[in-house]
C-alpha positions as CSV (number, residue, x, y, z in Angstrom):
1,M,-58.0,29.3,-21.9
2,E,-55.7,31.5,-19.9
3,E,-57.1,34.8,-18.7
4,R,-55.2,37.8,-20.1
5,P,-54.0,40.4,-17.6
6,G,-57.0,42.7,-16.9
7,H,-59.5,39.9,-17.6
8,V,-59.6,38.3,-14.2
9,P,-63.1,37.1,-13.2
10,V,-64.4,39.0,-10.2
11,M,-64.8,37.2,-6.9
12,L,-63.8,33.8,-8.4
13,P,-63.0,32.1,-5.0
14,E,-66.3,33.3,-3.6
15,V,-68.3,32.1,-6.6
16,L,-66.7,28.7,-6.5
17,A,-67.4,28.5,-2.7
18,A,-71.0,29.3,-3.3
19,L,-71.5,26.9,-6.3
20,A,-69.4,24.1,-4.8
21,P,-69.0,22.3,-8.1
22,R,-69.0,18.5,-7.8
23,D,-68.0,15.6,-10.0
24,G,-70.9,14.7,-12.3
25,G,-72.6,18.0,-11.6
26,R,-74.3,20.2,-14.3
27,Y,-73.8,23.9,-14.3
28,V,-74.8,27.0,-16.3
29,D,-72.6,30.0,-16.8
30,G,-75.2,32.4,-18.2
31,T,-72.7,35.3,-18.9
32,F,-69.7,33.4,-20.4
33,G,-67.7,36.6,-21.3
34,G,-64.0,35.8,-20.9
35,G,-64.7,32.3,-19.7
36,G,-63.1,32.8,-16.3
37,Y,-65.9,31.2,-14.2
38,T,-66.5,28.4,-16.7
39,A,-62.8,27.5,-16.8
40,A,-62.6,27.4,-13.0
41,I,-65.7,25.3,-12.6
42,L,-64.5,22.7,-15.2
43,A,-61.1,22.6,-13.5
44,H,-62.6,22.3,-10.0
45,A,-64.6,19.1,-10.7
46,A,-65.3,16.5,-13.4
47,C,-68.6,18.2,-14.4
48,G,-70.3,19.8,-17.3
49,V,-71.0,23.5,-18.1
50,W,-73.6,25.1,-20.4
51,A,-72.2,28.5,-21.3
52,I,-74.4,31.3,-22.7
53,D,-73.4,34.6,-24.3
54,R,-74.9,36.9,-26.8
55,D,-71.5,38.3,-27.9
56,P,-70.2,36.3,-30.9
57,D,-66.6,37.3,-29.9
58,A,-67.0,35.7,-26.5
59,L,-68.2,32.4,-28.1
60,A,-65.3,32.5,-30.6
61,R,-62.9,32.7,-27.6
62,G,-64.8,29.8,-26.0
63,A,-63.7,27.5,-28.8
64,A,-60.2,27.2,-27.2
65,L,-61.7,26.3,-23.9
66,A,-64.0,23.7,-25.5
67,A,-60.9,22.2,-27.1
68,R,-59.2,22.0,-23.8
69,F,-62.0,20.2,-21.9
70,N,-64.0,18.3,-24.5
71,T,-63.0,14.9,-25.7
72,P,-64.4,12.5,-28.3
73,D,-66.0,10.6,-25.5
74,A,-67.4,13.5,-23.5
75,T,-68.7,17.1,-24.1
76,R,-68.1,19.0,-20.9
77,L,-68.5,22.5,-22.3
78,H,-71.6,23.4,-24.3
79,L,-71.4,26.8,-25.9
80,I,-74.8,28.5,-26.6
81,A,-75.4,31.7,-28.5
82,G,-78.1,33.9,-26.9
83,N,-79.2,36.2,-24.1
84,F,-79.2,34.8,-20.6
85,G,-82.6,36.3,-20.2
86,A,-84.0,33.6,-22.5
87,M,-82.2,30.7,-20.7
88,A,-85.3,28.5,-20.3
89,D,-85.6,28.3,-24.1
90,L,-81.9,28.2,-24.8
91,L,-81.2,25.3,-22.4
92,G,-84.2,23.3,-23.6
93,D,-84.3,19.8,-22.1
94,A,-80.9,20.0,-20.5
95,A,-82.4,21.0,-17.1
96,P,-82.2,20.5,-14.1
97,F,-78.9,22.0,-13.1
98,D,-76.8,21.9,-9.9
99,G,-75.9,25.5,-10.2
100,I,-76.3,28.7,-12.3
101,V,-73.9,31.6,-12.2
102,L,-74.5,35.1,-13.6
103,D,-72.0,38.0,-13.7
104,I,-74.2,41.0,-14.6
105,G,-72.5,43.7,-16.5
106,V,-70.0,44.4,-19.2
107,S,-67.0,42.1,-19.9
108,S,-63.6,43.5,-19.4
109,Y,-62.8,42.2,-22.9
110,Q,-65.5,44.5,-24.3
111,I,-64.3,47.5,-22.2
112,D,-60.8,47.1,-23.5
113,E,-61.7,46.8,-27.2
114,A,-62.1,50.4,-28.4
115,E,-64.1,49.4,-31.4
116,R,-66.9,48.1,-29.2
117,G,-67.5,51.6,-27.8
118,F,-68.2,50.6,-24.2
119,S,-65.7,52.9,-22.5
120,F,-64.6,56.5,-22.6
121,R,-61.1,55.3,-21.7
122,H,-60.6,54.4,-25.3
123,N,-61.9,56.5,-28.1
124,G,-64.0,54.5,-30.5
125,P,-67.4,54.4,-32.2
126,L,-70.3,55.0,-29.8
127,D,-71.7,51.5,-30.1
128,M,-72.0,49.4,-26.8
129,R,-74.0,46.6,-28.4
130,M,-73.1,43.2,-26.7
131,S,-74.7,41.2,-29.5
132,R,-73.5,43.5,-32.3
133,D,-77.1,44.1,-33.6
134,G,-80.0,46.4,-32.8
135,R,-79.9,50.0,-31.7
136,S,-76.4,51.4,-30.8
137,A,-75.7,54.0,-28.2
138,A,-75.2,56.5,-31.0
139,D,-78.7,55.8,-32.2
140,I,-80.1,56.6,-28.8
141,V,-78.0,59.7,-28.3
142,N,-78.7,61.1,-31.7
143,H,-82.4,60.3,-32.0
144,E,-84.2,60.1,-28.6
145,D,-85.9,63.3,-27.5
146,E,-84.6,65.3,-24.6
147,H,-87.1,63.9,-22.1
148,A,-86.4,60.2,-23.0
149,L,-82.7,60.8,-22.9
150,A,-83.0,62.4,-19.4
151,D,-85.1,59.4,-18.2
152,I,-82.5,56.9,-19.5
153,L,-79.6,58.7,-17.7
154,Y,-81.6,59.2,-14.5
155,H,-83.2,55.7,-14.1
156,Y,-80.3,53.6,-15.4
157,G,-77.3,55.7,-14.4
158,E,-78.8,57.4,-11.3
159,E,-77.4,60.6,-12.8
160,R,-78.7,63.6,-10.9
161,M,-77.7,66.0,-13.7
162,S,-79.6,63.9,-16.3
163,R,-81.8,66.8,-17.5
164,R,-78.9,69.2,-17.9
165,I,-76.9,66.5,-19.8
166,A,-79.8,65.6,-22.1
167,R,-80.4,69.3,-22.9
168,A,-76.7,69.7,-23.8
169,I,-76.7,66.6,-26.0
170,V,-79.8,67.7,-27.9
171,A,-78.2,71.2,-28.5
172,A,-74.8,69.7,-29.6
173,R,-76.3,67.1,-32.0
174,A,-78.1,69.8,-33.8
175,E,-74.7,71.0,-35.0
176,A,-73.2,67.5,-35.6
177,P,-74.2,63.9,-34.7
178,F,-72.4,62.1,-32.0
179,E,-70.2,59.3,-33.5
180,T,-67.5,58.6,-30.9
181,T,-67.1,57.9,-27.2
182,E,-64.7,60.8,-26.9
183,Q,-67.2,63.2,-28.3
184,L,-69.9,62.2,-25.8
185,A,-67.5,62.0,-22.8
186,A,-66.1,65.5,-23.5
187,L,-69.5,67.0,-23.6
188,I,-70.6,65.4,-20.3
189,R,-67.4,66.6,-18.6
190,K,-68.3,70.2,-19.6
191,V,-71.7,69.8,-18.1
192,V,-70.9,67.8,-14.9
193,R,-68.2,68.9,-12.6
194,P,-65.9,66.3,-11.0
195,D,-66.7,65.5,-7.4
196,R,-64.5,64.3,-4.5
197,S,-65.0,60.6,-5.4
198,G,-62.5,60.9,-8.3
199,I,-65.0,59.1,-10.6
200,D,-65.1,60.4,-14.1
201,P,-68.2,62.6,-14.6
202,A,-69.1,60.5,-17.7
203,T,-69.2,57.2,-15.9
204,R,-72.9,57.2,-14.9
205,S,-74.1,58.3,-18.3
206,F,-72.1,55.7,-20.1
207,Q,-73.4,53.0,-17.7
208,A,-77.0,54.2,-18.4
209,L,-76.6,54.1,-22.1
210,R,-75.0,50.6,-22.0
211,I,-77.9,49.3,-19.9
212,A,-80.5,50.8,-22.3
213,V,-78.8,49.5,-25.4
214,N,-78.6,46.0,-24.2
215,D,-81.8,45.9,-22.1
216,E,-79.7,44.6,-19.2
217,L,-82.3,45.1,-16.5
218,G,-84.9,43.4,-18.6
219,A,-82.6,40.4,-19.2
220,L,-81.9,40.2,-15.5
221,Q,-85.5,40.3,-14.6
222,S,-86.3,37.5,-17.1
223,A,-83.4,35.4,-15.8
224,L,-84.6,35.8,-12.2
225,E,-88.0,34.5,-13.3
226,Q,-86.6,31.5,-15.2
227,A,-83.5,30.4,-13.4
228,P,-85.0,29.1,-10.2
229,A,-87.2,26.6,-12.0
230,L,-84.1,25.2,-13.8
231,L,-82.4,24.2,-10.6
232,A,-82.4,20.7,-9.2
233,P,-83.1,20.3,-5.5
234,G,-80.0,21.5,-3.7
235,G,-79.0,23.6,-6.8
236,K,-77.7,27.1,-6.4
237,L,-78.3,30.4,-8.2
238,V,-75.2,32.6,-7.8
239,I,-75.4,36.2,-9.1
240,V,-72.7,38.9,-9.0
241,T,-73.9,42.4,-9.6
242,F,-72.0,45.7,-9.9
243,H,-74.5,48.5,-9.1
244,S,-77.5,49.1,-6.9
245,L,-80.2,48.8,-9.6
246,E,-79.1,45.2,-10.4
247,D,-78.5,44.3,-6.8
248,R,-81.9,45.6,-5.7
249,L,-83.6,43.4,-8.3
250,V,-81.7,40.3,-7.2
251,K,-82.2,41.0,-3.5
252,Q,-86.0,41.4,-3.9
253,S,-86.4,38.4,-6.1
254,M,-84.4,36.1,-3.9
255,A,-86.1,37.3,-0.8
256,T,-89.5,36.7,-2.2
257,L,-88.6,33.1,-3.3
258,A,-87.1,32.4,0.1
259,G,-90.3,33.6,1.9
260,R,-88.7,36.7,3.3
261,N,-91.3,39.1,1.8
262,S,-93.8,40.7,4.1
263,R,-96.6,38.4,5.4
264,P,-100.3,39.3,5.6
265,S,-101.9,40.2,8.9
266,R,-103.0,37.2,10.9
267,H,-106.5,38.8,10.8
268,E,-106.7,38.6,7.0
269,P,-108.5,35.6,5.4
270,M,-105.5,34.7,3.2
271,A,-103.4,34.3,6.3
272,L,-105.5,31.4,7.4
273,A,-104.7,29.4,4.2
274,P,-102.2,26.5,4.8
275,S,-98.7,27.2,3.4
276,A,-96.2,24.6,2.3
277,G,-93.4,26.9,3.0
278,P,-90.8,28.3,0.6
279,A,-89.0,26.1,-1.9
280,F,-85.9,28.2,-1.7
281,A,-83.5,29.6,0.9
282,L,-80.9,32.4,0.9
283,G,-77.3,31.2,0.7
284,H,-76.2,34.3,2.7
285,S,-78.0,36.6,5.0
286,R,-76.1,39.5,3.5
287,P,-74.3,40.0,0.1
288,V,-70.8,38.7,-0.1
289,T,-68.2,41.4,-1.1
290,A,-64.7,41.1,-2.6
291,S,-61.7,40.9,-0.3
292,T,-59.5,43.9,0.4
293,E,-56.7,42.2,-1.5
294,E,-58.9,41.7,-4.6
295,V,-60.2,45.2,-4.6
296,R,-56.6,46.4,-4.4
297,A,-55.6,44.3,-7.4
298,N,-58.8,44.8,-9.4
299,P,-60.7,48.0,-8.7
300,R,-63.7,46.7,-10.7
301,A,-64.4,44.4,-7.8
302,R,-65.0,47.3,-5.4
303,S,-68.7,47.5,-6.2
304,A,-69.3,43.7,-6.7
305,R,-72.1,42.0,-4.6
306,L,-72.6,38.3,-4.6
307,R,-76.0,36.8,-3.6
308,T,-77.0,33.1,-3.6
309,L,-80.3,31.3,-3.7
310,V,-80.6,27.6,-2.9
311,R,-83.4,25.3,-4.0
312,L,-84.4,23.2,-1.1
313,P,-84.7,19.4,-1.3
314,V,-88.3,18.2,-1.7
315,P,-89.4,15.7,1.0
316,N,-89.6,12.2,-0.4
317,T,-88.2,13.3,-3.8
318,P,-84.8,11.8,-4.9
319,T,-82.1,14.4,-5.2
320,G,-81.7,15.6,-8.8
321,Q,-85.3,14.9,-9.7
322,M,-87.6,17.9,-10.4
323,P,-90.7,17.9,-8.1
């Protein structure tokens, strides 16, 4: 499947370098989206990919990619409907894997489709649901109380003007409910003045609502708890994030698994207990960022951070066998 202009996967060379796909390998693309990572992995090596996505439109697009790589004798691409936060259940007995990649955030396909309501750049229904079911952004904006709205905007969007925006939303919806992205963006722009960054004042609020609608941080936390156990010895977990909330979760989780968390005092009893050492290691001491050339061509890559966790081989355990 060819990537349409504007749908280029972020940090693709860096993701491939971190995963290092090999012939016969087994990989998971937990956020299939436009299929960019999956297509590159399948083209890089004679391997298999289990691709997960909650968006039915993404899976429909994946059919063309499956037709390209699958043959009557071999299924190289397995398309799975669901949330990557439930990957342990979705993948069943297919584990272990040689690599798992996650691109956390909204797909550029979703952003560019006005009817999905993810972006204020295109007027459309205030929706934002990746799976097309459950509560929409309009439901939250029109029915949550002022305090809850302010918390969503502050915690998920790191919006300093959250209380002022929430107050304005509650006052405006008393006259008429919010139905479109343009309605909400226009209100926020009246409340929040533009700053020197040039970023639209509605950006942080729209990010916050999207995260809340899709429980993105909850899904990421679940994935961080499940994915390491699905890796074969030597397997890699590669995660690309786009804002500080996500990156902080990934950084802390990987550091803990790699034994980088704080150790107890040598005077405490638990410090005397023997330790087998961490079962994982960090792939990079610092997050990998996009190249200057990529950021110039694709501004979305500006905030991207890539982190890698590697499952260490187990002594006297054959590679590929779970300990």
